């Protein structure tokens, strides 16, 4: 026993040291890596999360008070919209991209399909000031908040005085966004060896095929390697969206987009940055039959992926194990009552 003591101390130190870096209100799922977000710079509190949640659901953030974050990011579809390919914003204006799911953002290294936003604390500014989305000025949002009795109370509870500022507004929205962790799908429960959870024959076969053909980019457990890749979509003639090149101006980044997570993918159709595919069958058809060859195509997709119809169905069966109903039904994330 004595012999093991120093080792035990080291293990405890490492565990506590690790825990210390993460926020006490933020639980890292057992099968997940360490988050990227530095919680020390914006320590979570129940009151700030509550404020952020109210802001997320409030159309006050838009110019004419008709559009909230939740207009394009709905909880029952893992915080995306499914009624159209690209987003609809203020005055019925149509943006050029599909809204991504909002899941496990504490692990994101960058935001948006092209990585144009580097930090989640700056993220909300983009839709608020985007003329196609909410078309408002942050300073004006702050004015509206400072006139509201309801928000005066919430800011007071969160920050000790009732003043709304741009920074407080953005950081509170971040706090709510950071709590949107999805880690209780069937997949997670099978991997954590929870009692009563096993893949069926199709899901198991699909998992194997997924690991062989998809996981280099859609890497477990987040189901993204968080890089920018060209996955061989036919370039769209309408938006002519070049993706990452818009940010870096580097030809090598032409047609590269951020690899999206596949968690809750069953719910978050249509698929891709422009919502071009209505269902997962079309996605699998793309990867097997329709890869567009170009100089920036990922080397992983240069060789044809051969999958039988049964193989494709098995992959889809596996993808459906990533649906997390505890997440989509979590009352902590829903419209505040
Ligand atoms: C009009 C629809 C619309 C509204 C309103 C909207 N979003 Fe989005 N959201 C999008 C679209 C589209 C993208 C992808 C944009 C891109 O890649 O250029 C996006 C991207 C994001 C991302 C990046 C996710 C990732 O994984 O990279 C976050 C976070 C986000 N939105 C949060 C918010 C918040 C917070 C609000 C409210 C302040 C909001 N959104 C309002 C449509 C919308
Ligand atoms: C070379 C990297 C790479 C490989 C390999 C890859 N993907 Fe993707 N995947 C991406 C990228 C990048 C996107 C986003 C592309 C876009 O919208 O422009 C994407 C998008 C998707 C989407 C749509 C997600 C959404 O939210 O719209 C699905 C579903 C998907 N991939 C499934 C798969 C499956 C299944 C396989 C294996 C057969 C696979 N991927 C292999 C990089 C990859």
Coordinates of C-alpha atoms and ligand atoms in Angstrom, one line a residue:
X1 CA 0.0 0.0 0.0
X2 CA 2.7 2.4 1.1
X3 CA 4.5 1.8 -2.2
X4 CA 1.5 3.0 -4.2
X5 CA 1.0 6.2 -2.2
X6 CA 3.2 8.6 -4.2
X7 CA 1.7 7.4 -7.4
X8 CA -1.8 8.0 -6.0
X9 CA -0.8 11.5 -5.0
X10 CA 0.5 12.2 -8.5
X11 CA -2.7 10.8 -10.1
X12 CA -4.8 12.9 -7.8
X13 CA -2.7 16.0 -8.5
X14 CA -3.0 15.5 -12.2
X15 CA -6.8 14.9 -11.9
X16 CA -7.3 18.0 -9.7
X17 CA -4.9 20.0 -11.8
X18 CA -6.9 19.1 -14.9
X19 CA -10.2 19.8 -13.1
X20 CA -8.9 23.1 -12.0
X21 CA -8.4 24.4 -15.5
X22 CA -12.0 23.7 -16.4
X23 CA -14.9 25.6 -14.9
X24 CA -16.7 24.1 -11.9
X25 CA -20.0 24.5 -13.7
X26 CA -18.7 22.8 -16.9
X27 CA -18.6 19.0 -16.9
X28 CA -16.3 17.5 -19.5
X29 CA -17.9 14.2 -20.7
X30 CA -15.8 11.2 -19.8
X31 CA -15.0 10.3 -23.4
X32 CA -14.2 13.9 -24.5
X33 CA -10.8 15.8 -24.7
X34 CA -10.1 19.0 -22.9
X35 CA -12.1 21.9 -24.2
X36 CA -10.4 24.8 -26.1
X37 CA -12.4 27.6 -24.4
X38 CA -10.5 29.4 -21.6
X39 CA -13.1 29.5 -18.9
X40 CA -10.8 31.5 -16.6
X41 CA -11.4 34.5 -18.8
X42 CA -15.2 34.2 -18.5
X43 CA -16.0 31.9 -15.5
X44 CA -19.5 30.5 -15.8
X45 CA -22.3 31.4 -13.4
X46 CA -25.9 30.3 -13.3
X47 CA -27.0 34.0 -13.5
X48 CA -24.8 34.8 -16.5
X49 CA -26.0 31.6 -18.3
X50 CA -29.6 32.6 -17.6
X51 CA -29.0 36.1 -19.0
X52 CA -27.3 34.6 -22.1
X53 CA -30.2 32.2 -22.6
X54 CA -32.7 35.1 -22.5
X55 CA -30.7 37.0 -25.0
X56 CA -30.4 34.0 -27.3
X57 CA -34.2 33.7 -27.5
X58 CA -34.9 37.5 -27.7
X59 CA -35.8 39.2 -31.0
X60 CA -34.8 42.5 -29.3
X61 CA -31.4 41.7 -30.7
X62 CA -32.5 42.4 -34.2
X63 CA -33.3 45.8 -35.8
X64 CA -37.0 45.4 -36.0
X65 CA -37.3 42.9 -33.1
X66 CA -38.5 40.0 -35.3
X67 CA -35.5 37.7 -35.4
X68 CA -33.8 36.0 -32.5
X69 CA -30.8 33.7 -32.6
X70 CA -33.3 30.9 -32.1
X71 CA -35.1 31.8 -35.4
X72 CA -32.2 30.1 -37.2
X73 CA -30.9 27.9 -34.4
X74 CA -33.8 25.7 -33.1
X75 CA -33.3 23.3 -30.2
X76 CA -35.4 20.4 -31.6
X77 CA -33.0 20.2 -34.6
X78 CA -29.9 20.5 -32.5
X79 CA -29.9 24.3 -32.9
X80 CA -30.1 24.6 -36.7
X81 CA -33.0 25.3 -39.0
X82 CA -34.4 22.6 -41.3
X83 CA -37.1 24.4 -43.3
X84 CA -34.8 25.9 -45.9
X85 CA -31.3 25.3 -47.4
X86 CA -29.8 28.6 -46.5
X87 CA -30.8 30.9 -43.6
X88 CA -33.7 33.4 -43.8
X89 CA -33.1 36.6 -41.8
X90 CA -34.7 40.0 -41.3
X91 CA -37.2 41.2 -43.9
X92 CA -37.2 37.7 -45.4
X93 CA -33.6 38.3 -46.7
X94 CA -31.8 35.1 -47.6
X95 CA -28.2 34.4 -46.6
X96 CA -25.8 32.4 -48.6
X97 CA -25.2 29.7 -46.0
X98 CA -27.0 26.9 -44.0
X99 CA -27.0 27.5 -40.3
X100 CA -24.7 25.0 -38.5
X101 CA -25.8 23.1 -35.4
X102 CA -24.7 24.6 -32.1
X103 CA -23.1 21.7 -30.3
X104 CA -20.0 21.3 -28.2
X105 CA -18.8 24.8 -29.1
X106 CA -16.4 24.8 -26.1
X107 CA -14.2 22.5 -28.3
X108 CA -14.3 24.6 -31.4
X109 CA -11.0 26.2 -32.6
X110 CA -12.9 28.5 -35.0
X111 CA -16.4 29.4 -36.0
X112 CA -18.5 29.7 -39.2
X113 CA -18.1 27.4 -42.2
X114 CA -14.9 29.3 -43.3
X115 CA -13.5 30.0 -39.8
X116 CA -14.1 33.8 -40.1
X117 CA -14.7 34.1 -36.4
X118 CA -11.9 33.0 -34.0
X119 CA -13.5 33.4 -30.7
X120 CA -16.9 32.4 -29.4
X121 CA -17.0 35.7 -27.3
X122 CA -17.1 37.6 -30.6
X123 CA -19.4 35.2 -32.4
X124 CA -22.8 36.8 -31.6
X125 CA -21.6 40.1 -33.0
X126 CA -21.6 38.6 -36.5
X127 CA -25.3 37.7 -36.8
X128 CA -26.4 40.8 -34.9
X129 CA -24.6 43.1 -37.3
X130 CA -25.1 41.0 -40.5
X131 CA -27.6 42.9 -42.7
X132 CA -29.0 39.6 -44.0
X133 CA -29.5 38.3 -40.5
X134 CA -30.4 40.7 -37.6
X135 CA -29.2 44.0 -39.2
X136 CA -28.7 45.8 -35.9
X137 CA -25.8 47.6 -34.2
X138 CA -24.4 46.1 -30.9
X139 CA -24.4 49.6 -29.4
X140 CA -28.1 49.9 -30.2
X141 CA -28.8 46.4 -28.7
X142 CA -27.1 47.7 -25.5
X143 CA -29.3 50.8 -25.5
X144 CA -32.4 48.7 -25.8
X145 CA -31.2 46.4 -23.0
X146 CA -30.4 49.4 -20.7
X147 CA -34.0 50.6 -21.2
X148 CA -35.5 47.3 -20.2
X149 CA -36.6 46.6 -16.6
X150 CA -36.4 42.9 -17.3
X151 CA -32.8 43.0 -18.4
X152 CA -31.8 45.5 -15.7
X153 CA -32.7 42.8 -13.2
X154 CA -30.9 40.0 -15.1
X155 CA -27.7 42.1 -15.5
X156 CA -27.8 43.0 -11.9
X157 CA -28.0 39.4 -10.8
X158 CA -25.2 38.4 -13.2
X159 CA -22.8 41.3 -12.8
X160 CA -23.7 43.0 -9.5
X161 CA -24.9 46.1 -11.2
X162 CA -27.6 46.6 -13.8
X163 CA -25.5 48.1 -16.6
X164 CA -25.7 46.3 -19.9
X165 CA -22.5 46.6 -22.0
X166 CA -21.4 45.1 -25.3
X167 CA -18.8 42.9 -23.6
X168 CA -21.2 41.6 -20.9
X169 CA -23.9 41.0 -23.5
X170 CA -21.6 38.9 -25.8
X171 CA -19.9 37.0 -22.9
X172 CA -23.3 36.1 -21.5
X173 CA -24.4 34.7 -24.8
X174 CA -21.2 32.7 -25.0
X175 CA -21.9 31.3 -21.6
X176 CA -25.2 29.9 -22.7
X177 CA -23.7 28.6 -26.0
X178 CA -20.9 26.8 -24.1
X179 CA -23.5 24.9 -22.0
X180 CA -24.8 23.3 -25.2
X181 CA -23.0 20.0 -24.8
X182 CA -24.2 16.9 -26.5
X183 CA -22.7 13.7 -25.2
X184 CA -25.5 11.3 -24.4
X185 CA -26.3 9.7 -27.7
X186 CA -26.6 5.9 -28.0
X187 CA -23.0 6.0 -29.5
X188 CA -21.7 7.6 -26.3
X189 CA -23.6 5.2 -24.1
X190 CA -22.3 2.2 -26.1
X191 CA -18.7 3.5 -25.9
X192 CA -19.0 4.2 -22.2
X193 CA -20.3 0.6 -21.8
X194 CA -23.5 1.7 -20.1
X195 CA -25.8 -1.1 -19.2
X196 CA -28.4 -1.9 -21.8
X197 CA -26.7 -0.1 -24.7
X198 CA -25.2 -2.0 -27.6
X199 CA -24.9 -1.4 -31.3
X200 CA -27.1 -3.7 -33.4
X201 CA -25.5 -5.7 -36.3
X202 CA -26.1 -2.9 -38.9
X203 CA -24.9 -0.1 -36.6
X204 CA -21.8 -2.1 -35.8
X205 CA -21.0 -2.7 -39.5
X206 CA -21.7 0.9 -40.2
X207 CA -19.3 2.0 -37.4
X208 CA -16.5 -0.1 -38.9
X209 CA -17.1 1.4 -42.4
X210 CA -17.4 4.9 -40.9
X211 CA -14.0 4.5 -39.2
X212 CA -12.5 3.3 -42.5
X213 CA -13.9 6.0 -44.8
X214 CA -15.1 9.0 -42.8
X215 CA -13.3 9.3 -39.5
X216 CA -10.1 11.0 -40.8
X217 CA -12.2 14.1 -41.1
X218 CA -15.2 13.4 -38.9
X219 CA -13.0 12.3 -36.0
X220 CA -14.4 10.8 -32.8
X221 CA -15.5 11.8 -30.3
X222 CA -16.4 15.3 -31.6
X223 CA -16.9 13.9 -35.1
X224 CA -14.8 16.6 -36.6
X225 CA -11.0 17.0 -36.8
X226 CA -11.7 20.8 -36.7
X227 CA -9.8 21.4 -39.9
X228 CA -10.8 22.9 -43.2
X229 CA -11.2 20.4 -46.0
X230 CA -12.5 20.1 -49.5
X231 CA -14.8 17.2 -49.5
X232 CA -15.4 17.2 -53.3
X233 CA -18.7 19.0 -53.6
X234 CA -19.5 20.3 -57.1
X235 CA -18.7 24.1 -56.9
X236 CA -22.0 25.9 -56.7
X237 CA -22.8 28.2 -59.6
X238 CA -25.2 30.4 -57.7
X239 CA -23.3 31.6 -54.6
X240 CA -19.8 30.8 -55.9
X241 CA -18.8 30.3 -52.3
X242 CA -15.1 29.5 -52.1
X243 CA -15.1 28.9 -48.3
X244 CA -11.8 29.2 -46.4
X245 CA -10.1 31.1 -49.3
X246 CA -12.3 34.1 -48.4
X247 CA -10.4 34.5 -45.1
X248 CA -6.9 33.4 -46.0
X249 CA -6.8 34.6 -49.6
X250 CA -4.6 31.5 -50.2
X251 CA -5.5 29.5 -53.4
X252 CA -4.7 26.3 -51.5
X253 CA -7.8 27.0 -49.4
X254 CA -10.2 27.3 -52.3
X255 CA -13.4 25.2 -51.7
X256 CA -12.4 24.2 -48.2
X257 CA -14.9 24.4 -45.5
X258 CA -14.8 23.6 -41.8
X259 CA -15.5 19.9 -41.1
X260 CA -18.8 19.9 -39.3
X261 CA -19.6 17.6 -36.4
X262 CA -21.9 14.7 -37.3
X263 CA -23.5 14.6 -33.8
X264 CA -27.4 14.8 -34.2
X265 CA -26.9 14.6 -38.0
X266 CA -30.2 12.7 -38.3
X267 CA -32.0 15.9 -37.2
X268 CA -30.0 18.7 -38.9
X269 CA -30.9 18.3 -42.6
X270 CA -30.5 19.7 -45.1
X271 CA -26.7 19.1 -45.4
X272 CA -23.5 21.0 -46.3
X273 CA -22.7 24.7 -46.1
X274 CA -25.4 25.6 -48.6
X275 CA -27.9 22.9 -47.6
X276 CA -27.8 21.2 -51.0
X277 CA -28.5 17.7 -49.9
X278 CA -31.9 16.9 -48.4
X279 CA -31.1 13.6 -46.8
X280 CA -28.3 11.2 -45.7
X281 CA -28.8 9.0 -48.8
X282 CA -27.8 11.9 -51.0
X283 CA -24.8 12.6 -48.8
X284 CA -23.6 9.0 -49.2
X285 CA -24.3 9.1 -52.9
X286 CA -22.1 12.2 -53.0
X287 CA -19.1 10.5 -51.3
X288 CA -19.3 7.3 -53.4
X289 CA -20.4 8.5 -56.9
X290 CA -20.1 12.3 -57.2
X291 CA -16.8 13.6 -55.9
X292 CA -15.7 16.6 -57.9
X293 CA -12.0 16.5 -58.6
X294 CA -10.0 19.7 -58.1
X295 CA -6.5 20.7 -57.0
X296 CA -7.6 21.2 -53.4
X297 CA -9.6 18.0 -53.1
X298 CA -8.6 16.2 -49.9
X299 CA -6.1 13.4 -50.6
X300 CA -8.4 11.1 -48.5
X301 CA -11.1 11.4 -51.2
X302 CA -9.0 11.0 -54.3
X303 CA -9.5 7.3 -54.3
X304 CA -13.1 6.2 -55.0
X305 CA -15.0 5.1 -52.0
X306 CA -16.8 1.8 -52.9
X307 CA -19.8 1.1 -50.8
X308 CA -22.7 -1.2 -51.6
X309 CA -26.3 -0.1 -50.9
X310 CA -26.3 -2.2 -47.8
X311 CA -23.0 -0.6 -46.7
X312 CA -24.5 2.9 -47.1
X313 CA -27.5 1.9 -45.1
X314 CA -25.3 0.6 -42.4
X315 CA -23.3 3.8 -42.2
X316 CA -26.6 5.7 -42.0
X317 CA -27.8 3.4 -39.2
X318 CA -24.5 4.2 -37.4
X319 CA -25.0 8.0 -37.9
X320 CA -28.4 7.7 -36.4
X321 CA -26.8 6.5 -33.1
X322 CA -25.4 10.0 -32.8
X323 CA -28.8 11.4 -32.1
X324 CA -29.0 12.7 -28.5
X325 CA -32.6 13.3 -27.4
X326 CA -31.5 14.3 -23.9
X327 CA -29.8 17.3 -25.7
X328 CA -32.7 18.2 -27.9
X329 CA -35.2 17.9 -25.0
X330 CA -33.0 19.4 -22.3
X331 CA -35.2 22.0 -20.5
X332 CA -32.1 24.1 -19.5
X333 CA -31.6 24.9 -23.2
X334 CA -35.2 25.7 -24.2
X335 CA -37.1 28.9 -24.5
X336 CA -36.9 30.5 -21.0
X337 CA -40.3 30.4 -19.1
Ligands
LIG1 C1 -30.7 34.5 -40.1 C2 -30.3 33.3 -39.5 C3 -29.3 33.4 -38.3 C4 -29.5 34.1 -37.1 C5 -30.6 35.1 -36.7 C6 -28.4 33.7 -36.3 N1 -27.6 32.8 -36.9 FE1 -25.9 31.9 -36.1 N2 -25.5 31.1 -37.9 C7 -26.3 31.3 -39.1 C8 -25.5 30.9 -40.3 C9 -26.0 30.8 -41.7 C10 -24.2 30.5 -39.8 C11 -23.0 30.1 -40.6 C12 -22.5 31.4 -41.2 C13 -21.2 31.2 -42.0 O1 -20.6 30.2 -42.0 O2 -20.9 32.2 -42.7 C14 -24.3 30.7 -38.3 C15 -23.2 30.3 -37.5 C16 -23.3 30.4 -36.1 C17 -22.3 29.9 -35.2 C18 -21.0 29.2 -35.5 C19 -21.1 27.7 -35.3 C20 -19.9 26.9 -35.7 O3 -19.8 25.7 -35.3 O4 -19.0 27.4 -36.4 C21 -22.7 30.3 -33.9 C22 -22.0 29.9 -32.6 C23 -23.9 31.0 -34.0 N3 -24.3 31.1 -35.4 C24 -24.6 31.6 -33.0 C25 -25.6 32.5 -33.2 C26 -26.1 33.4 -32.2 C27 -25.6 33.5 -30.7 C28 -27.1 34.2 -32.7 C29 -27.8 35.4 -32.1 C30 -27.0 36.5 -31.6 C31 -27.2 33.7 -34.1 N4 -26.3 32.7 -34.4 C32 -28.1 34.2 -35.0 C33 -27.6 31.7 -39.1 C34 -28.1 32.6 -38.1
LIG2 C1 -11.7 14.8 -46.4 C2 -12.5 15.0 -45.3 C3 -13.8 14.4 -45.2 C4 -14.1 13.0 -45.4 C5 -13.2 11.9 -45.6 C6 -15.6 12.9 -45.2 N1 -16.1 14.1 -44.9 FE1 -18.1 14.5 -44.6 N2 -17.7 16.5 -44.6 C7 -16.4 17.1 -44.8 C8 -16.5 18.5 -45.0 C9 -15.4 19.5 -45.2 C10 -17.9 18.8 -44.9 C11 -18.6 20.2 -45.1 C12 -18.5 20.5 -46.6 C13 -19.3 21.7 -47.0 O1 -20.4 22.0 -46.5 O2 -18.8 22.4 -47.9 C14 -18.6 17.5 -44.7 C15 -20.0 17.4 -44.5 C16 -20.6 16.2 -44.2 C17 -22.0 16.0 -43.9 C18 -23.0 17.2 -43.8 C19 -22.9 17.8 -42.4 C20 -23.8 19.0 -42.2 O3 -24.0 19.4 -41.0 O4 -24.3 19.6 -43.1 C21 -22.2 14.7 -43.7 C22 -23.5 14.1 -43.3 C23 -21.0 14.0 -43.9 N3 -20.0 14.9 -44.2 C24 -20.8 12.7 -43.8 C25 -19.6 12.0 -44.2 C26 -19.6 10.6 -44.3 C27 -20.7 9.6 -44.0 C28 -18.3 10.3 -44.7 C29 -17.7 9.0 -45.1 C30 -18.4 8.2 -46.2 C31 -17.6 11.6 -44.8 N4 -18.5 12.6 -44.5 C32 -16.3 11.7 -45.2 C33 -15.2 16.4 -44.8 C34 -15.1 15.0 -45.0

